[in-house]
Short mmCIF file of C-alpha atoms and ligand atoms in Angstrom, two decimals:
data_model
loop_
_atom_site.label_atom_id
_atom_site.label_comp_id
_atom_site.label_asym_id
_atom_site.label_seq_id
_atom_site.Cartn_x
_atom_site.Cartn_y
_atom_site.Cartn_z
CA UNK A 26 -24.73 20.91 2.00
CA UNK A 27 -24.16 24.34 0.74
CA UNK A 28 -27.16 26.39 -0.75
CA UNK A 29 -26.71 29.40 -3.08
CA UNK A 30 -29.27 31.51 -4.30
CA UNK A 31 -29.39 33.08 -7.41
CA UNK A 32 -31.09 36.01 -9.56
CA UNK A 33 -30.73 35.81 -13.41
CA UNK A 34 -32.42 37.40 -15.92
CA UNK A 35 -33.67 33.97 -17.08
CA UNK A 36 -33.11 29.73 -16.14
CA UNK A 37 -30.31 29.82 -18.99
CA UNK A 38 -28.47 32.41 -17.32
CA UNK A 39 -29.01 30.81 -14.02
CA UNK A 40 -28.34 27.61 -15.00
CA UNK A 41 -25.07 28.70 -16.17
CA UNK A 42 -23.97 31.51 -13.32
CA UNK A 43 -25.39 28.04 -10.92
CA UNK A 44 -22.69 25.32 -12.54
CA UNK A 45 -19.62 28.20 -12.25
CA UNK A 46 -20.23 29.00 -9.28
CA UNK A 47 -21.03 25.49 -7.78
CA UNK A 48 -20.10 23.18 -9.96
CA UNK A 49 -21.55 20.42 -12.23
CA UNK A 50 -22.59 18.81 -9.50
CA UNK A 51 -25.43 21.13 -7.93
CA UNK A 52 -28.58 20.65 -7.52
CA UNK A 53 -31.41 23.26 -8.38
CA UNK A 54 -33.39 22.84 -4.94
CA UNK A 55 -36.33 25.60 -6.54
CA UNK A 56 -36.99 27.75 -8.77
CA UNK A 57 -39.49 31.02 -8.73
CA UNK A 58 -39.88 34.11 -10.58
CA UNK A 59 -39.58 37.41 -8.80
CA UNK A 60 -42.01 40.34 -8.96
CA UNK A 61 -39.85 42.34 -11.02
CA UNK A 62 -40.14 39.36 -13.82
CA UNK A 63 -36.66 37.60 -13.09
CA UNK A 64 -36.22 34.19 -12.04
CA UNK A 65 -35.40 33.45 -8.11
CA UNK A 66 -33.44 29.89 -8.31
CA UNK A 67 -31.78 28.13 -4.95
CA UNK A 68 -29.57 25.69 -5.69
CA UNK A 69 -27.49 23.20 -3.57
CA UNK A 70 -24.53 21.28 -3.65
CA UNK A 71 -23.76 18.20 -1.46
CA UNK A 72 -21.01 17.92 0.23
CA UNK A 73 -21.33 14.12 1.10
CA UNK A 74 -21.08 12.02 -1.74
CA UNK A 75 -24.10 11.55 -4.01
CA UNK A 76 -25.65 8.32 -3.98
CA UNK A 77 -27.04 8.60 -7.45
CA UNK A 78 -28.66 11.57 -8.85
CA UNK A 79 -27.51 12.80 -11.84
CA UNK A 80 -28.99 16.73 -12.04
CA UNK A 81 -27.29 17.06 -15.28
CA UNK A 82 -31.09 15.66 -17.05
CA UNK A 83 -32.42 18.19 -15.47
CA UNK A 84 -30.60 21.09 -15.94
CA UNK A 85 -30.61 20.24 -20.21
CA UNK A 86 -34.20 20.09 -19.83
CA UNK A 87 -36.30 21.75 -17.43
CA UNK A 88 -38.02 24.85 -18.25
CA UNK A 89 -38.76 28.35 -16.99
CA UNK A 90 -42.30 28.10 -17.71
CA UNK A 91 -42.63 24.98 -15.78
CA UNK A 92 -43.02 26.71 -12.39
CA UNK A 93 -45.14 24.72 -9.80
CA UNK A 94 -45.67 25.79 -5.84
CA UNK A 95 -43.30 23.23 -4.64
CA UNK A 96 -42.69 24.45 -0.92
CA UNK A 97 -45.72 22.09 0.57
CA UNK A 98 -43.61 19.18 -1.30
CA UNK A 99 -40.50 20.03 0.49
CA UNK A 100 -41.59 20.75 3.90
CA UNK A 101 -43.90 16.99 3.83
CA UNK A 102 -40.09 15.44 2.39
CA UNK A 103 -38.67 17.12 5.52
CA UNK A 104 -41.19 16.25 8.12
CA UNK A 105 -40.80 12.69 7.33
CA UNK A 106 -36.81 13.10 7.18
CA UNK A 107 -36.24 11.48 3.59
CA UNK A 108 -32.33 11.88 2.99
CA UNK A 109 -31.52 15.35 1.25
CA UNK A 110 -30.12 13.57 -2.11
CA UNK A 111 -33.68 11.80 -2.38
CA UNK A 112 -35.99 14.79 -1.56
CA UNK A 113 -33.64 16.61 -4.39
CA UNK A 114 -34.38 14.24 -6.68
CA UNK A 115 -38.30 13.85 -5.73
CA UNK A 116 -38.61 17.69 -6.35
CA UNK A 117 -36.33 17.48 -9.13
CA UNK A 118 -38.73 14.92 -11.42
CA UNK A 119 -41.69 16.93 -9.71
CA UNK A 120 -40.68 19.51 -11.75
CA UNK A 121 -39.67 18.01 -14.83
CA UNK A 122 -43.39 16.46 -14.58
CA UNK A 123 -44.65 19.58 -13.76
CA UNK A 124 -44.09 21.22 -17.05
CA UNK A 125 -47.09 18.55 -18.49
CA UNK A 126 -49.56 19.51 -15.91
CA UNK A 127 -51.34 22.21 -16.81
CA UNK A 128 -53.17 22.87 -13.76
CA UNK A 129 -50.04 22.33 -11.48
CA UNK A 130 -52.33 20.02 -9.42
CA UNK A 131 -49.44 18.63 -6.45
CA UNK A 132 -50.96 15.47 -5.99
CA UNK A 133 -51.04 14.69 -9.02
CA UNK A 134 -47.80 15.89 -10.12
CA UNK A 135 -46.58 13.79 -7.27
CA UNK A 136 -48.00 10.98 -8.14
CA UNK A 137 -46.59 10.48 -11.29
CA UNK A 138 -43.22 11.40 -10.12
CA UNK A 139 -43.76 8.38 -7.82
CA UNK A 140 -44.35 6.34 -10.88
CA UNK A 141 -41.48 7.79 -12.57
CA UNK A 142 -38.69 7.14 -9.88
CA UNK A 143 -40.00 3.75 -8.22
CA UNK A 144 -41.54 0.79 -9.44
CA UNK A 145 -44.37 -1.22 -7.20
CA UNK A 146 -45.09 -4.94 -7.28
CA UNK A 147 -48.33 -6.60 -7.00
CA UNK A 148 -48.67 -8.75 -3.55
CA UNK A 149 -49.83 -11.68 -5.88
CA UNK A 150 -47.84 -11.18 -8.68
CA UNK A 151 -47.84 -14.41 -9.90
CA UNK A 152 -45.23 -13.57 -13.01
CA UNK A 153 -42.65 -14.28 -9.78
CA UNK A 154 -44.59 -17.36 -8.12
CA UNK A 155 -41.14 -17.59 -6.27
CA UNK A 156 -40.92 -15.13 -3.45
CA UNK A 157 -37.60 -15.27 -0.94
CA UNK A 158 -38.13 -12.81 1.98
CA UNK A 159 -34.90 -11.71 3.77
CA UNK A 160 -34.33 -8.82 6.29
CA UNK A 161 -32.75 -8.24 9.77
CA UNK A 162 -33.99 -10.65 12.84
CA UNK A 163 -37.49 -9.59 13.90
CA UNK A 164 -38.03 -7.79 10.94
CA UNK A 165 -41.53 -9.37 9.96
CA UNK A 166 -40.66 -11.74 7.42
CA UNK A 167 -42.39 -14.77 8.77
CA UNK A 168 -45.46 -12.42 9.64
CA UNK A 169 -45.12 -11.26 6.17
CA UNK A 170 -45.09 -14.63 4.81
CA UNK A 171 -48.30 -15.91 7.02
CA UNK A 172 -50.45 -12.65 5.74
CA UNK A 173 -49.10 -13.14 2.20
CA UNK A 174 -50.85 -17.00 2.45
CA UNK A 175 -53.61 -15.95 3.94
CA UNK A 176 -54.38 -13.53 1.00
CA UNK A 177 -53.18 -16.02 -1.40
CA UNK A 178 -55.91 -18.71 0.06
CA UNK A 179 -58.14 -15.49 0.13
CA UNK A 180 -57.72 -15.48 -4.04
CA UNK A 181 -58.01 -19.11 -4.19
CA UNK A 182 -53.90 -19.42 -5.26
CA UNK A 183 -52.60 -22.43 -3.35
CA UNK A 184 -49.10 -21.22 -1.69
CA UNK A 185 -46.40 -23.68 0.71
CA UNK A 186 -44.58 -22.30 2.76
CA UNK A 187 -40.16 -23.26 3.00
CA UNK A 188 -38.45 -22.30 6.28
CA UNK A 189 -34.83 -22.09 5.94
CA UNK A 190 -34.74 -20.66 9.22
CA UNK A 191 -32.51 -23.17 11.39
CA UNK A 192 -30.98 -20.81 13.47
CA UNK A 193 -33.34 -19.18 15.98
CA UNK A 194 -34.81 -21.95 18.41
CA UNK A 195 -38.66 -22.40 17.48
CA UNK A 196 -38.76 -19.85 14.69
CA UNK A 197 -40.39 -23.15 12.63
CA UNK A 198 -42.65 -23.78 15.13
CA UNK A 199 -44.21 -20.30 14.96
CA UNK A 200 -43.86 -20.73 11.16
CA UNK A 201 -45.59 -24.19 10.75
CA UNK A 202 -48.48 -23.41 13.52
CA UNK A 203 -49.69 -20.50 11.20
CA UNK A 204 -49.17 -22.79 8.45
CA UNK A 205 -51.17 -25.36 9.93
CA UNK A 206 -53.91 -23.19 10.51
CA UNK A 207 -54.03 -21.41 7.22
CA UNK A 208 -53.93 -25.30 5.90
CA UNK A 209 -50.74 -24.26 4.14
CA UNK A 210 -47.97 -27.35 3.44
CA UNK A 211 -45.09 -26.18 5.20
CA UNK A 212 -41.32 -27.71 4.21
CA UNK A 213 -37.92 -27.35 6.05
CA UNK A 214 -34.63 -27.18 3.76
CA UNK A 215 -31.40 -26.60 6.07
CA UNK A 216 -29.06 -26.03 3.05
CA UNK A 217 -29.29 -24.23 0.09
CA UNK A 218 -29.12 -27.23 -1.92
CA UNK A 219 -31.97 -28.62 -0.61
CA UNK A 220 -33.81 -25.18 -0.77
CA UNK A 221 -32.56 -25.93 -4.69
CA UNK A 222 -34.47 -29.55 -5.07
CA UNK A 223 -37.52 -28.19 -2.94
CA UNK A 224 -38.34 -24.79 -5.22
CA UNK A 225 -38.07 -27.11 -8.41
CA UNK A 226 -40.77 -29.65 -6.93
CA UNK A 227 -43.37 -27.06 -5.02
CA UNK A 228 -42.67 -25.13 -8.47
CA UNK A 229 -44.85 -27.61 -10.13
CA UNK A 230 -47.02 -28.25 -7.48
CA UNK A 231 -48.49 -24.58 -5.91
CA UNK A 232 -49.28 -21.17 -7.29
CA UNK A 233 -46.75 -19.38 -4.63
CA UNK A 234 -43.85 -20.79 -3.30
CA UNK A 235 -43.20 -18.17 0.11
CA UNK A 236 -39.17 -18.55 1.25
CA UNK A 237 -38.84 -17.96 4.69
CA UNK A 238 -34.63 -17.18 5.53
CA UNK A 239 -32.96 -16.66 8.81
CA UNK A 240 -33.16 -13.21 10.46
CA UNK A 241 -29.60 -11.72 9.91
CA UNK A 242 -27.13 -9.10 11.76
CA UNK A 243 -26.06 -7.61 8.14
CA UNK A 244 -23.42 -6.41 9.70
CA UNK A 245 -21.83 -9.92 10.26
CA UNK A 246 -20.08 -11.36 7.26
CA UNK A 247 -20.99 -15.00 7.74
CA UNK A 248 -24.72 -14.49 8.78
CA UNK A 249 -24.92 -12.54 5.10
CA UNK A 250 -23.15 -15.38 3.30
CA UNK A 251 -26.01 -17.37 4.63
CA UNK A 252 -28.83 -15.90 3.11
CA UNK A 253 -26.62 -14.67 0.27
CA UNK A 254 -25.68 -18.47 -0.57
CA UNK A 255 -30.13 -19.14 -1.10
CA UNK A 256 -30.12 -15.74 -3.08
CA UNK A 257 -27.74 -17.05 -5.30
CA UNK A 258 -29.03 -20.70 -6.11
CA UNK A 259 -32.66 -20.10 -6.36
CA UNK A 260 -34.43 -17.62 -8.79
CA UNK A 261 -36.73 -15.72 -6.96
CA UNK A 262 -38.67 -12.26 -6.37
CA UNK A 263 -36.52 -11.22 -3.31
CA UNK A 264 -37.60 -8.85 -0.73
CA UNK A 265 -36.18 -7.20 1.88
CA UNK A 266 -38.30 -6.74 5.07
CA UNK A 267 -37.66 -3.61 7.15
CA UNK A 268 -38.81 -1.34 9.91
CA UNK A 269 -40.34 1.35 8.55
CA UNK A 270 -39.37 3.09 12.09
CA UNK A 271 -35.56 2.19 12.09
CA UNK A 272 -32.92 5.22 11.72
CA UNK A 273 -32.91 6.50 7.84
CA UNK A 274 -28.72 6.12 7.32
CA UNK A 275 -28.56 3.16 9.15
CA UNK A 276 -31.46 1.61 7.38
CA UNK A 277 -29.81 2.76 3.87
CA UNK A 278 -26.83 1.41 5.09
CA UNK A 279 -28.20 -2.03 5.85
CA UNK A 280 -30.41 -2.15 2.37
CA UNK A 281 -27.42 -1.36 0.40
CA UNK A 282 -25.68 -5.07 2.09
CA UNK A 283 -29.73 -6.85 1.44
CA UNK A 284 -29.49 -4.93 -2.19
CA UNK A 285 -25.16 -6.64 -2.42
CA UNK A 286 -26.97 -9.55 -2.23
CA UNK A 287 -30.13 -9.62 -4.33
CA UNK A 288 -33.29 -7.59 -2.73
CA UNK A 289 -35.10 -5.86 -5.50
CA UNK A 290 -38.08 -5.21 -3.70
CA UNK A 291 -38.71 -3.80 0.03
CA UNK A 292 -41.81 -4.30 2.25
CA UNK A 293 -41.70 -2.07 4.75
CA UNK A 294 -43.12 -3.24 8.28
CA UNK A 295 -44.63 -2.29 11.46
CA UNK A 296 -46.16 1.08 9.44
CA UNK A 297 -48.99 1.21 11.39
CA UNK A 298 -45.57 2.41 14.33
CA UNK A 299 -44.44 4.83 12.20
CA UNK A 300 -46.18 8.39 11.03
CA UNK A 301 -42.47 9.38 9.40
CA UNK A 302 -41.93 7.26 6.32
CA UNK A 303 -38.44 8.86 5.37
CA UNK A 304 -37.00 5.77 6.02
CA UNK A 305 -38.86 3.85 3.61
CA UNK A 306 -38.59 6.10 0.84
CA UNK A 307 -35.29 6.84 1.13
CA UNK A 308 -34.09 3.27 1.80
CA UNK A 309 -36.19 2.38 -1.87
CA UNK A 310 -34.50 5.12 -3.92
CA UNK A 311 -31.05 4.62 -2.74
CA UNK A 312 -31.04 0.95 -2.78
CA UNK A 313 -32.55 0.51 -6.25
CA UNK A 314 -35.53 -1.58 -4.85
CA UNK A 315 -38.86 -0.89 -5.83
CA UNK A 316 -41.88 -1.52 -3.28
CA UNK A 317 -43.77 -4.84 -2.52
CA UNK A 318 -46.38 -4.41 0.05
CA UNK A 319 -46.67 -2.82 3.45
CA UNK A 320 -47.59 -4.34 6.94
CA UNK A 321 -49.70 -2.13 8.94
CA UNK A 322 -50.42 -4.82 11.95
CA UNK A 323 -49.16 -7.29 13.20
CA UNK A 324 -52.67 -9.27 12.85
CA UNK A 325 -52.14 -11.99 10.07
CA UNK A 326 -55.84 -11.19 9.03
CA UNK A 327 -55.69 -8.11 8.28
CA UNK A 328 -52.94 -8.78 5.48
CA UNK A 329 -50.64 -6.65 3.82
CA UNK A 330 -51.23 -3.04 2.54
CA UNK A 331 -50.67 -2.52 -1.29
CA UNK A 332 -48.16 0.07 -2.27
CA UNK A 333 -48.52 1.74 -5.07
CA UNK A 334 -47.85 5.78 -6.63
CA UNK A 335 -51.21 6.73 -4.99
CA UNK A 336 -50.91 5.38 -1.37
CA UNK A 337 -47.29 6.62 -1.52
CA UNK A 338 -48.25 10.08 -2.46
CA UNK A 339 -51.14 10.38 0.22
CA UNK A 340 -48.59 9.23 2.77
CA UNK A 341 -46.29 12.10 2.05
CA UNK A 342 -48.88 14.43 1.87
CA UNK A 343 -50.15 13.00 5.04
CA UNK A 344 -53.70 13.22 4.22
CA UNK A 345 -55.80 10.71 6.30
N1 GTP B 14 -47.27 -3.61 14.98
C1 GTP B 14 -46.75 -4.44 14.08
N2 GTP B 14 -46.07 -5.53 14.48
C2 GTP B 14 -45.55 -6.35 13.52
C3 GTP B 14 -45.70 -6.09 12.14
N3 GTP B 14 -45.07 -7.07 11.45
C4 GTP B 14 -44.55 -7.91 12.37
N4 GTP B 14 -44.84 -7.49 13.62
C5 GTP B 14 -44.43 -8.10 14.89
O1 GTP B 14 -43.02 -8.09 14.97
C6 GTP B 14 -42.53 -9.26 15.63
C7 GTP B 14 -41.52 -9.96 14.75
O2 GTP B 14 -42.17 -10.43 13.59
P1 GTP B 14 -41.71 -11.76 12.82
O3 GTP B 14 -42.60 -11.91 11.64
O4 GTP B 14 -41.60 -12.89 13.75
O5 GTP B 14 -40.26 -11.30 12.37
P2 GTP B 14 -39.15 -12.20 11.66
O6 GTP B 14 -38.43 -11.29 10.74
O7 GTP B 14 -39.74 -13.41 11.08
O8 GTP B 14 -38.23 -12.54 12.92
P3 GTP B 14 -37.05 -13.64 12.98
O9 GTP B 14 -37.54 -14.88 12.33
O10 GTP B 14 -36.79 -13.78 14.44
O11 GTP B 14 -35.87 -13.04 12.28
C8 GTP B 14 -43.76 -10.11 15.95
O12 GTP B 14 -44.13 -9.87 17.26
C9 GTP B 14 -44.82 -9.58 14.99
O13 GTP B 14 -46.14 -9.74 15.50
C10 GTP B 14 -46.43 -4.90 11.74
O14 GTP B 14 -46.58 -4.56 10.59
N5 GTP B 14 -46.93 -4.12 12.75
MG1 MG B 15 -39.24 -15.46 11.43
#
């Protein structure tokens, strides 16, 4: 990434000196005015090839007057190690949303950029009563499944559970204990035409239907076929379960094959491992998915963790 730094006489000028000098692909990284009453902006252009933001909007539209303390922002993006193109983007809508806030408040502003950039689900959202959980082997789906039951009985929805897992050796055994316990019917379909027949008839019959789908090596061609083969004949809220710990490219890298395939939605796991949530964020923005739930234990009773604007903000911020 190469930064330039630049000293107009105003963000017109700057803007303009900014896209001759770098291009129209640069990024305005901040922006601050100096003591003699010019404007102070750093701007950035990456090198690697942009996954999808578009700082045209903002250079048409941000302006001078719109000026809020943004270096707290960018060091908490840092700390947690969200990709560069992603904390540009954050602290670009920051400051777009900045120039409503009148009293510059960073939480706030924050949290409406958030709200602006992702979208977040409901755990009980019951406009998708279909719910297909896919993700990497040992990823927490079935976990996430068992806690999603448990606070489905909780809200007095009845849910069944479908395993379509049929490759890992007692992965329905594990499934259909907690199942059992959470008095939950449990069904088996080995082929996505079953899976087909089964969704139409527990359609009619439960609140939730919870899709349980073979832990995958995404890097493995026919494994992905697999799960890609139920994504394809069933329609169905599909989310991607993920390690909120695992290494930020490689996770992009392996929601961008989940995302090839259907996941609109990403529940990150194991959170309650992980005090850098780069990952997460950056996996949601570049792979176009917006946020489910979280886990935070691997206790079935304690559930999942909503995710919304608010928690998401605090988490950045890290405030306890
Ligand atoms: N600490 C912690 N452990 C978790 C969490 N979610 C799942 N686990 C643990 O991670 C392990 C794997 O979880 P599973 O739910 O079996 O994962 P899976 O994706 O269904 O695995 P496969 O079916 O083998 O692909 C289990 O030991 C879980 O108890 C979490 O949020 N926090
Ligand atoms: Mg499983």
């Amino acid at each position: 990434m190469k930064i330039k730094q630049i000293i107009a006489a105003n963000m017109t000028e700057a803007l303009m000196q900014i896209k001759s000098e770098l291009g129209d692909d640069a990024i305005i990284i901040s922006s601050e005015k100096t003591s003699d009453g010019k404007i102070l902006v750093s701007a950035a252009i990456d090198e690697q090839e942009e996954l999808f933001f578009d700082d045209k909007e903002e250079a048409q539209t941000i302006s001078p007057s719109a000026i809020f303390e943004e270096r707290h922002l960018r060091d908490c993006l840092e700390y947690h190690g969200v990709l560069d193109v992603v904390a540009s983007k954050i602290l670009a809508t920051a400051r777009q949303e900045s120039q409503y806030e009148t009293d510059k408040d960073e939480k706030k502003i924050l949290v409406k950029t958030l709200k602006k950039l992702y979208a977040f689900s409901e755990i009980l959202d019951m406009r998708h009563p279909v719910k297909l959980f896919m993700g990497t082997s040992g990823s927490g789906k079935s976990t996430a499944i068992a806690k999603v039951a448990t606070q489905a009985k909780m809200s007095k929805i009845s849910s069944c559970i479908i395993s379509t897992d049929n490759v890992r050796a007692g992965a329905n055994k594990q499934l259909e204990a907690f199942a059992e316990i959470l008095d939950v019917d449990f069904y088996f379909c080995k082929d996505s035409q079953e899976l087909s027949l089964k969704v139409k008839d527990c359609k009619n019959k439960y609140g939730l239907v919870l899709i349980d789908t073979p832990g995958i090596n995404p890097f493995i061609e026919k494994e992905v076929k697999r799960v890609s083969e139920y994504c394809q004949t069933i329609q169905a809220q599909k989310i991607l379960t993920m390690d909120a710990g695992r290494n930020t490219m490689e996770a992009v890298e392996i929601g961008e094959i989940f995302m090839d395939i259907g996941a609109q939605f990403l529940l990150p796991t194991r959170l309650d491992l992980t005090r850098r949530i780069g990952t997460v964020l950056s996996v949601a923005a570049c792979c176009d998915m917006g946020y489910y739930a979280a886990s935070v234990s691997s206790s079935i009773a304690n559930g999942l963790a909503e995710i919304n604007q608010e928690t998401l903000a605090k988490l950045i911020l890290s405030e306890d």
